Short mmCIF file of C-alpha atoms in Angstrom, two decimals:
data_model
loop_
_atom_site.label_atom_id
_atom_site.label_comp_id
_atom_site.label_asym_id
_atom_site.label_seq_id
_atom_site.Cartn_x
_atom_site.Cartn_y
_atom_site.Cartn_z
CA MET F 212 89.98 53.57 125.75
CA SER F 213 92.48 53.35 128.63
CA ILE F 214 95.22 52.39 126.16
CA ALA F 215 95.46 56.00 124.97
CA TYR F 216 96.65 56.85 128.50
CA LEU F 217 99.48 54.31 128.23
CA ASP F 218 101.10 54.99 124.88
CA PRO F 219 104.89 55.58 124.56
CA GLY F 220 104.34 59.36 124.68
CA ASN F 221 102.74 59.03 128.11
CA ILE F 222 105.48 56.72 129.36
CA GLU F 223 108.17 59.16 128.24
CA SER F 224 106.37 62.03 129.96
CA ASP F 225 106.11 59.92 133.14
CA LEU F 226 109.78 59.03 133.36
CA GLN F 227 110.88 62.59 132.58
CA SER F 228 108.53 63.84 135.29
CA GLY F 229 110.13 61.54 137.85
CA ALA F 230 113.70 62.31 136.79
CA VAL F 231 113.15 66.10 136.66
CA ALA F 232 110.84 66.72 139.62
CA GLY F 233 110.89 63.57 141.74
CA PHE F 234 107.51 62.80 143.30
CA LYS F 235 106.37 66.44 143.26
CA LEU F 236 104.24 66.21 140.11
CA LEU F 237 102.26 63.07 140.93
CA TRP F 238 99.31 65.22 141.93
CA ILE F 239 99.36 66.79 138.45
CA LEU F 240 99.19 63.29 136.96
CA LEU F 241 96.24 62.47 139.24
CA LEU F 242 94.46 65.72 138.35
CA ALA F 243 95.05 65.26 134.61
CA THR F 244 93.67 61.71 134.80
CA LEU F 245 90.55 62.93 136.64
CA VAL F 246 90.04 65.64 134.02
CA GLY F 247 90.45 63.00 131.33
CA LEU F 248 87.82 60.88 133.09
CA LEU F 249 85.30 63.74 133.08
CA LEU F 250 85.91 64.38 129.39
CA GLN F 251 85.54 60.66 128.62
CA ARG F 252 82.21 60.81 130.47
CA LEU F 253 81.00 63.55 128.12
CA ALA F 254 82.17 61.60 125.06
CA ALA F 255 80.40 58.43 126.21
CA ARG F 256 77.18 60.33 127.00
CA LEU F 257 77.15 61.85 123.52
CA GLY F 258 77.40 58.43 121.89
CA VAL F 259 74.86 56.77 124.19
CA VAL F 260 72.22 59.51 124.01
CA THR F 261 72.38 60.38 120.31
CA GLY F 262 73.43 57.08 118.78
CA LEU F 263 76.09 59.07 116.89
CA HIS F 264 79.76 59.47 117.64
CA LEU F 265 81.54 62.81 117.89
CA ALA F 266 82.74 62.94 114.27
CA GLU F 267 79.22 62.23 112.99
CA VAL F 268 77.78 65.00 115.15
CA CYS F 269 80.48 67.38 113.90
CA HIS F 270 79.45 66.49 110.34
CA ARG F 271 75.85 67.44 111.11
CA GLN F 272 76.66 70.51 113.18
CA TYR F 273 79.43 72.39 111.44
CA PRO F 274 79.50 73.93 107.94
CA LYS F 275 81.66 72.25 105.30
CA VAL F 276 84.85 74.33 105.57
CA PRO F 277 85.16 74.21 109.39
CA ARG F 278 84.42 70.49 109.54
CA VAL F 279 87.05 69.72 106.86
CA ILE F 280 89.62 71.75 108.81
CA LEU F 281 88.55 69.99 111.99
CA TRP F 282 88.91 66.60 110.28
CA LEU F 283 92.45 67.48 109.13
CA MET F 284 93.43 68.53 112.66
CA VAL F 285 92.11 65.31 114.18
CA GLU F 286 93.82 63.23 111.48
CA LEU F 287 97.07 65.02 112.32
CA ALA F 288 96.65 64.04 115.97
CA ILE F 289 95.99 60.40 115.02
CA ILE F 290 99.03 60.24 112.74
CA GLY F 291 101.17 61.87 115.43
CA SER F 292 100.00 59.29 117.94
CA ASP F 293 100.80 56.49 115.49
CA MET F 294 104.30 57.89 115.03
CA GLN F 295 104.82 57.70 118.80
CA GLU F 296 103.76 54.06 118.73
CA VAL F 297 106.24 53.35 115.93
CA ILE F 298 109.05 55.14 117.80
CA GLY F 299 108.31 53.32 121.06
CA SER F 300 108.16 49.91 119.40
CA ALA F 301 111.35 50.50 117.40
CA ILE F 302 113.29 51.56 120.51
CA ALA F 303 111.97 48.56 122.47
CA ILE F 304 113.00 46.14 119.71
CA ASN F 305 116.45 47.74 119.58
CA LEU F 306 116.90 47.33 123.35
CA LEU F 307 115.63 43.74 123.37
CA SER F 308 117.99 42.77 120.55
CA VAL F 309 120.96 44.45 122.29
CA GLY F 310 121.33 46.74 119.29
CA ARG F 311 121.42 43.92 116.73
CA VAL F 312 118.21 45.20 115.17
CA PRO F 313 118.86 48.84 114.20
CA LEU F 314 116.25 51.49 114.87
CA TRP F 315 115.22 51.64 111.23
CA GLY F 316 114.77 47.86 111.29
CA GLY F 317 112.48 48.20 114.29
CA VAL F 318 110.46 50.81 112.43
CA LEU F 319 109.97 48.42 109.51
CA ILE F 320 109.00 45.56 111.83
CA THR F 321 106.11 47.66 113.14
CA ILE F 322 104.47 47.31 109.72
CA ALA F 323 103.77 43.67 110.55
CA ASP F 324 101.93 44.36 113.80
CA THR F 325 99.19 46.25 112.00
CA PHE F 326 98.27 43.17 110.02
CA VAL F 327 98.31 41.02 113.16
CA PHE F 328 95.74 43.32 114.75
CA LEU F 329 93.64 43.34 111.60
CA PHE F 330 93.64 39.55 111.74
CA LEU F 331 92.47 39.63 115.38
CA ASP F 332 89.83 42.21 114.49
CA LYS F 333 88.07 39.62 112.31
CA TYR F 334 87.14 37.71 115.46
CA GLY F 335 85.17 40.64 116.84
CA LEU F 336 85.64 43.61 119.13
CA ARG F 337 85.44 41.54 122.33
CA LYS F 338 88.36 39.32 121.26
CA LEU F 339 90.41 42.38 120.37
CA GLU F 340 89.56 43.98 123.72
CA ALA F 341 90.71 40.79 125.46
CA PHE F 342 94.04 40.95 123.62
CA PHE F 343 94.45 44.60 124.60
CA GLY F 344 93.69 43.57 128.17
CA PHE F 345 96.53 41.06 127.89
CA LEU F 346 98.93 43.79 126.72
CA ILE F 347 97.85 46.09 129.55
CA THR F 348 98.50 43.21 131.96
CA ILE F 349 102.02 42.91 130.54
CA MET F 350 102.56 46.63 131.13
CA ALA F 351 101.25 46.35 134.69
CA LEU F 352 103.56 43.40 135.40
CA THR F 353 106.69 44.85 133.76
CA PHE F 354 106.42 48.36 135.18
CA GLY F 355 105.22 46.86 138.47
CA TYR F 356 108.39 44.75 138.53
CA GLU F 357 110.48 47.91 138.12
CA TYR F 358 108.50 49.52 140.97
CA VAL F 359 109.12 46.58 143.32
CA THR F 360 112.79 46.41 142.33
CA VAL F 361 113.48 50.12 142.90
CA LYS F 362 111.33 50.24 146.10
CA PRO F 363 110.32 53.92 146.08
CA SER F 364 109.35 55.57 149.36
CA GLN F 365 105.61 54.96 149.81
CA SER F 366 105.25 58.06 151.98
CA GLN F 367 106.80 60.17 149.23
CA VAL F 368 104.51 58.59 146.63
CA LEU F 369 101.39 59.37 148.69
CA LYS F 370 102.60 62.87 149.53
CA GLY F 371 103.34 63.64 145.89
CA MET F 372 99.95 62.29 144.85
CA PHE F 373 97.68 64.00 147.38
CA VAL F 374 99.55 67.13 148.51
CA PRO F 375 99.41 69.68 145.68
CA SER F 376 102.68 71.58 145.95
CA CYS F 377 105.89 72.01 144.01
CA SER F 378 108.35 73.69 146.36
CA GLY F 379 111.61 74.61 144.68
CA CYS F 380 110.20 74.02 141.21
CA ARG F 381 111.78 76.06 138.44
CA THR F 382 111.16 76.34 134.71
CA PRO F 383 112.06 72.68 133.85
CA GLN F 384 109.65 71.34 136.47
CA ILE F 385 106.85 73.71 135.42
CA GLU F 386 107.33 72.78 131.77
CA GLN F 387 107.21 69.12 132.72
CA ALA F 388 103.96 69.67 134.65
CA VAL F 389 102.43 71.23 131.55
CA GLY F 390 103.78 68.35 129.48
CA ILE F 391 101.97 65.81 131.68
CA VAL F 392 98.60 67.37 130.81
CA GLY F 393 99.41 67.35 127.10
CA ALA F 394 100.54 63.73 127.19
CA VAL F 395 97.68 62.35 129.30
CA ILE F 396 94.65 63.91 127.57
CA MET F 397 94.64 62.61 123.99
CA PRO F 398 92.33 64.41 121.52
CA HIS F 399 91.47 61.45 119.30
CA ASN F 400 90.42 59.43 122.36
CA MET F 401 87.24 61.54 122.66
CA TYR F 402 86.25 60.57 119.14
CA LEU F 403 87.10 56.92 119.79
CA HIS F 404 85.19 56.59 123.07
CA SER F 405 82.04 58.23 121.70
CA ALA F 406 82.06 55.61 118.94
CA LEU F 407 82.93 52.53 121.00
CA VAL F 408 79.89 52.94 123.26
CA LYS F 409 77.68 52.47 120.20
CA SER F 410 78.71 48.81 120.06
CA ARG F 411 76.45 48.15 123.07
CA GLN F 412 72.72 47.90 122.46
CA VAL F 413 70.75 50.65 124.22
CA ASN F 414 67.06 51.47 123.81
CA ARG F 415 67.33 55.23 123.38
CA ASN F 416 63.57 55.67 123.59
CA ASN F 417 63.76 54.53 127.23
CA LYS F 418 65.29 57.33 129.31
CA GLN F 419 65.86 55.07 132.30
CA GLU F 420 67.84 52.63 130.16
CA VAL F 421 69.90 55.50 128.76
CA ARG F 422 70.64 56.70 132.31
CA GLU F 423 71.75 53.23 133.33
CA ALA F 424 73.93 52.93 130.24
CA ASN F 425 75.57 56.27 131.05
CA LYS F 426 76.18 55.12 134.63
CA TYR F 427 77.76 51.80 133.67
CA PHE F 428 79.92 53.34 130.96
CA PHE F 429 81.16 55.84 133.54
CA ILE F 430 82.00 53.02 135.96
CA GLU F 431 83.79 51.20 133.15
CA SER F 432 85.79 54.37 132.40
CA CYS F 433 86.67 54.76 136.10
CA ILE F 434 88.08 51.24 136.23
CA ALA F 435 90.01 51.63 132.97
CA LEU F 436 91.58 54.94 133.95
CA PHE F 437 92.36 53.71 137.46
CA VAL F 438 94.44 50.90 135.95
CA SER F 439 96.21 53.27 133.56
CA PHE F 440 96.85 55.73 136.41
CA ILE F 441 98.48 53.05 138.58
CA ILE F 442 100.78 52.03 135.72
CA ASN F 443 101.73 55.67 135.11
CA VAL F 444 102.44 56.08 138.85
CA PHE F 445 104.75 53.04 138.70
CA VAL F 446 106.86 54.71 136.00
CA VAL F 447 106.99 58.16 137.64
CA SER F 448 107.88 56.67 141.03
CA VAL F 449 110.65 54.43 139.68
CA PHE F 450 112.49 57.33 138.06
CA ALA F 451 111.74 59.71 140.93
CA GLU F 452 113.27 57.34 143.48
CA ALA F 453 116.24 56.11 141.48
CA PHE F 454 117.28 58.98 139.22
CA PHE F 455 115.98 62.30 140.54
CA GLY F 456 118.96 64.60 141.08
CA LYS F 457 121.43 62.21 139.45
CA THR F 458 124.13 63.64 137.18
CA ASN F 459 125.50 62.25 133.94
CA GLU F 460 128.87 61.63 135.60
CA GLN F 461 127.28 59.45 138.29
CA VAL F 462 125.43 57.41 135.67
CA VAL F 463 128.55 56.97 133.51
CA GLU F 464 130.48 55.71 136.54
CA VAL F 465 127.82 53.13 137.44
CA CYS F 466 127.39 52.01 133.82
CA THR F 467 131.17 51.65 133.42
CA ASN F 468 131.47 49.61 136.63
CA THR F 469 128.74 47.24 135.43
CA SER F 470 130.42 46.91 132.00
CA SER F 471 127.34 48.25 130.26
CA PRO F 472 127.82 48.64 126.48
CA HIS F 473 125.77 51.85 126.72
CA ALA F 474 128.14 53.76 129.05
CA GLY F 475 129.18 56.07 126.20
CA LEU F 476 125.59 57.21 125.73
CA PHE F 477 125.91 59.82 128.48
CA PRO F 478 128.33 62.79 128.51
CA LYS F 479 130.90 62.87 131.31
CA ASP F 480 129.78 66.06 133.01
CA ASN F 481 127.93 67.18 136.13
CA SER F 482 124.77 68.28 134.34
CA THR F 483 121.50 66.76 135.53
CA LEU F 484 120.59 63.45 133.94
CA ALA F 485 118.11 63.80 131.06
CA VAL F 486 116.22 60.62 130.19
CA ASP F 487 113.84 59.33 127.55
CA ILE F 488 112.35 55.90 126.90
CA TYR F 489 115.67 54.68 125.45
CA LYS F 490 118.01 56.11 128.08
CA GLY F 491 115.49 55.16 130.75
CA GLY F 492 115.94 51.49 129.93
CA VAL F 493 119.72 51.88 129.83
CA VAL F 494 120.02 53.49 133.27
CA LEU F 495 117.66 50.91 134.76
CA GLY F 496 119.95 48.21 133.38
CA CYS F 497 123.05 49.91 134.79
CA TYR F 498 121.63 50.34 138.30
CA PHE F 499 119.42 47.26 138.69
CA GLY F 500 120.83 44.70 136.26
CA PRO F 501 120.10 43.56 132.69
CA ALA F 502 116.75 42.05 133.71
CA ALA F 503 115.45 45.54 134.54
CA LEU F 504 116.44 46.78 131.08
CA TYR F 505 114.80 43.90 129.19
CA ILE F 506 111.64 43.98 131.29
CA TRP F 507 111.42 47.74 130.69
CA ALA F 508 111.76 47.15 126.94
CA VAL F 509 108.97 44.55 127.01
CA GLY F 510 106.73 47.09 128.75
CA ILE F 511 107.51 49.77 126.16
CA LEU F 512 106.87 47.28 123.35
CA ALA F 513 103.49 46.40 124.88
CA ALA F 514 102.67 50.11 125.18
CA GLY F 515 103.50 50.71 121.53
CA GLN F 516 101.64 47.66 120.27
CA SER F 517 98.51 48.19 122.35
CA SER F 518 98.13 51.73 121.03
CA THR F 519 98.31 50.69 117.38
CA MET F 520 94.73 49.58 116.89
CA THR F 521 93.21 52.46 118.85
CA GLY F 522 94.65 54.79 116.22
CA THR F 523 93.22 52.62 113.48
CA TYR F 524 89.74 52.61 115.01
CA SER F 525 89.91 56.35 115.72
CA GLY F 526 90.99 57.08 112.16
CA GLN F 527 88.22 54.97 110.68
CA PHE F 528 85.52 56.57 112.84
CA VAL F 529 86.84 60.07 112.16
CA MET F 530 87.00 59.57 108.40
CA GLU F 531 83.55 57.98 108.22
CA GLY F 532 82.03 60.63 110.46
CA PHE F 533 83.51 63.81 109.04
CA LEU F 534 83.56 62.83 105.36
CA ASN F 535 80.85 60.18 105.25
CA LEU F 536 83.49 58.07 103.53
CA LYS F 537 83.56 54.30 104.07
CA TRP F 538 86.99 52.71 104.15
CA SER F 539 87.96 49.24 105.25
CA ARG F 540 90.16 49.01 108.33
CA PHE F 541 92.86 47.47 106.12
CA ALA F 542 92.95 50.52 103.83
CA ARG F 543 92.77 52.85 106.81
CA VAL F 544 95.65 51.24 108.71
CA VAL F 545 97.83 51.11 105.58
CA LEU F 546 97.27 54.84 105.01
CA THR F 547 97.90 55.90 108.61
CA ARG F 548 100.91 53.66 109.19
CA SER F 549 102.48 54.63 105.84
CA ILE F 550 102.28 58.33 106.67
CA ALA F 551 103.61 57.67 110.18
CA ILE F 552 106.48 55.45 109.09
CA ILE F 553 108.01 57.65 106.36
CA PRO F 554 109.29 60.54 108.55
CA THR F 555 110.10 58.17 111.42
CA LEU F 556 112.11 55.91 109.12
CA LEU F 557 114.05 58.87 107.69
CA VAL F 558 115.04 60.04 111.18
CA ALA F 559 115.95 56.48 112.21
CA VAL F 560 118.16 55.98 109.12
CA PHE F 561 119.91 59.35 108.94
CA GLN F 562 119.96 60.40 112.60
CA ASP F 563 120.43 58.69 115.97
CA VAL F 564 118.26 57.67 118.90
CA GLU F 565 118.55 61.17 120.40
CA HIS F 566 116.71 62.65 117.41
CA LEU F 567 114.17 59.83 117.42
CA THR F 568 113.23 60.39 121.06
CA GLY F 569 113.35 64.15 120.42
CA MET F 570 110.67 63.56 117.80
CA ASN F 571 108.61 61.96 120.57
CA ASP F 572 108.76 65.23 122.53
CA PHE F 573 107.70 67.19 119.44
CA LEU F 574 104.75 64.83 118.95
CA ASN F 575 103.61 65.51 122.52
CA VAL F 576 103.53 69.20 121.58
CA LEU F 577 101.55 68.32 118.46
CA GLN F 578 98.99 66.45 120.58
CA SER F 579 98.72 69.51 122.80
CA LEU F 580 97.95 71.68 119.78
CA GLN F 581 95.13 69.38 118.71
CA LEU F 582 93.41 69.24 122.11
CA PRO F 583 90.97 72.14 121.49
CA PHE F 584 89.63 70.33 118.41
CA ALA F 585 88.25 67.57 120.61
CA LEU F 586 87.50 69.39 123.87
CA ILE F 587 85.55 72.31 122.42
CA PRO F 588 83.24 70.21 120.19
CA ILE F 589 82.50 67.67 122.94
CA LEU F 590 81.54 70.42 125.39
CA THR F 591 79.55 72.24 122.70
CA PHE F 592 77.41 69.31 121.64
CA THR F 593 76.79 67.83 125.07
CA SER F 594 75.50 71.26 126.13
CA LEU F 595 73.00 71.54 123.25
CA ARG F 596 69.50 70.54 124.31
CA PRO F 597 68.36 69.94 120.69
CA VAL F 598 71.11 67.31 120.47
CA MET F 599 71.10 65.80 123.97
CA SER F 600 67.46 66.39 124.99
CA ASP F 601 67.06 65.86 128.76
CA PHE F 602 70.67 64.68 129.01
CA ALA F 603 72.22 68.02 128.02
CA ASN F 604 74.80 69.44 130.42
CA GLY F 605 73.30 71.40 133.30
CA LEU F 606 74.47 74.87 134.29
CA GLY F 607 77.09 73.50 136.69
CA TRP F 608 78.59 71.21 134.06
CA ARG F 609 78.57 74.01 131.48
CA ILE F 610 80.42 76.42 133.75
CA ALA F 611 82.86 73.77 135.00
CA GLY F 612 83.38 72.42 131.48
CA GLY F 613 83.99 75.86 130.04
CA ILE F 614 86.54 76.72 132.72
CA LEU F 615 88.17 73.32 132.31
CA VAL F 616 88.52 73.64 128.55
CA LEU F 617 89.89 77.18 128.93
CA ILE F 618 92.48 76.06 131.49
CA ILE F 619 93.57 73.02 129.49
CA CYS F 620 93.88 75.00 126.26
CA SER F 621 95.84 77.75 128.07
CA ILE F 622 98.18 75.22 129.69
CA ASN F 623 98.87 73.51 126.41
CA MET F 624 99.37 76.77 124.55
CA TYR F 625 102.00 77.61 127.18
CA PHE F 626 103.63 74.26 126.44
CA VAL F 627 103.69 75.11 122.72
CA VAL F 628 105.12 78.60 123.35
CA VAL F 629 107.91 77.07 125.44
CA TYR F 630 108.73 74.71 122.58
CA VAL F 631 108.55 77.39 119.85
CA ARG F 632 110.88 79.81 121.65
CA ASP F 633 113.73 77.33 121.15
CA LEU F 634 113.38 77.12 117.35
CA GLY F 635 116.42 79.35 116.91
CA HIS F 636 115.85 80.53 113.32
CA VAL F 637 114.05 83.62 112.01
CA ALA F 638 112.37 81.76 109.15
CA LEU F 639 110.99 79.20 111.58
CA TYR F 640 109.66 81.97 113.80
CA VAL F 641 107.86 83.53 110.81
CA VAL F 642 106.29 80.20 109.86
CA ALA F 643 105.30 79.62 113.48
CA ALA F 644 103.69 83.08 113.64
CA VAL F 645 101.61 82.52 110.48
CA VAL F 646 100.49 79.07 111.62
CA SER F 647 99.67 80.44 115.08
CA VAL F 648 97.39 83.15 113.67
CA ALA F 649 95.47 80.63 111.56
CA TYR F 650 95.32 78.18 114.45
CA LEU F 651 94.06 80.73 116.97
CA GLY F 652 91.50 82.01 114.46
CA PHE F 653 89.98 78.56 114.08
CA VAL F 654 90.04 77.91 117.83
CA PHE F 655 88.29 81.26 118.30
CA TYR F 656 85.58 80.20 115.82
CA LEU F 657 84.98 76.91 117.66
CA GLY F 658 85.02 78.74 120.97
CA TRP F 659 82.45 81.25 119.70
CA GLN F 660 80.13 78.42 118.68
CA CYS F 661 80.70 76.75 122.03
CA LEU F 662 79.81 79.88 124.00
CA ILE F 663 76.54 80.18 122.07
CA ALA F 664 75.78 76.54 122.93
CA LEU F 665 76.57 77.27 126.58
CA GLY F 666 73.81 79.87 126.62
CA MET F 667 75.50 83.13 125.60
CA SER F 668 73.03 83.82 122.78
CA PHE F 669 74.02 87.51 122.63
CA LEU F 670 77.21 86.38 120.84
CA ASP F 671 75.04 85.31 117.92
CA CYS F 672 75.02 88.97 116.89
CA GLY F 673 71.25 88.98 116.39
CA HIS F 674 71.26 86.27 113.72
CA THR F 675 69.56 82.89 113.90
CA VAL F 676 72.18 80.18 113.91
CA SER F 677 71.46 77.65 111.20
CA ILE F 678 73.10 74.70 109.54
CA SER F 679 74.69 76.98 106.96
CA LYS F 680 76.20 79.28 109.58
CA GLY F 681 76.98 77.07 112.53
CA LEU F 682 75.12 75.17 115.20
CA LEU F 683 71.86 73.45 114.44
CA THR F 684 68.44 74.84 115.18
CA GLU F 685 65.61 72.69 116.52
CA GLU F 686 64.35 71.64 113.09
CA ALA F 687 67.84 70.85 111.87
CA THR F 688 68.22 68.25 114.59
CA ARG F 689 65.72 65.86 113.08
CA GLY F 690 67.35 62.49 112.68
CA TYR F 691 68.95 62.38 116.12
CA THR F 692 67.88 59.36 118.09
CA LYS F 693 66.03 60.40 121.22
#
């Protein structure tokens, strides 16, 4: 579950945050991680209490058309996440091979890793979890090495983390703050976590045992997200200390003096340095030696590889839950990776690394768009007493959850608006407007259902909500494990 907080999209958001705003946005990272923890708690509770994961509950709760649309949106998020993993792995392979393996070659190599994970999966979930733990350890060691090498100011790290302020922040810093939220909170992770907790045996007829299970799953989530948060802090702090306020001209001078083959990557001007996961490795190599570059690349490769199987599991659970369709993990991973590789490969072949990393930024926007399709259902169902029985959200959780979902959705819509305004073509604006109307209409529908679940029955317009119209009534909930 913590792996979703450490994918290449997150790492890119981290390094851009450090380079653009220094240590000032660390408190946003902390806040976003805490919000993610609370949402993971709701997802785990849903799986533990009902014995069903989020996609299965959506299948029971929503009418056919809304649940098919919801399934498509979640699949889009999963495929987008898989594309980020492909991009991150391809860039890492290119850096490690000193450019000998082209980007398109790295994209093709990522096909092999899926079959490696499928092979490991045959030995059981625990073995696969142990391997993921190994990859997370690699990330901790590699990014920790960069942290020790750069030696960021500890006082600045602590101040940025615990003093919520952003003095002197302008539009780029504000946009980056919004981007952190979109990168950290991954929509498909809610579906994944609600399913993974089902692998543990819990007697759901014993309320005390269910309470204990909820408590221990929450503790497990706290530990997992603490580790992911520390790794993210490493990345932000490294780029905040070493590259905040640097100009392209300064970087070119240092890279030229160290005879770096990548000196021509940066324009010779006084504009502020803009970095991504590729340029990030290059500037680390220029300033702190080749070892820093290669160790960075190993960390990015571990981030890309560790995220691969989470997408596979998420996709399988989502497809089985929404469509009641059983696919093998082999078929599922072939489908997802094929869809992810085709556009990524085309960009890698016909464009350059700038466009490939630019695609990473677009995919972060895509993840932001999909957030309501996980947050609204999880809040809706965990607030329904017919579904959760005595474990339904109390009034405090309902109010806090509703405000939280509203804020997150608003923040991410701002992020999308910022991205759309730079499209630069009338036809693209028209397409964006049409898609936005359809998107907002569906979000409004889910929000309406959620508000009814939160207790605003007057929004039901005097009609009894039934399985054919929306949320389940008491008798329609038969079959839930209590």
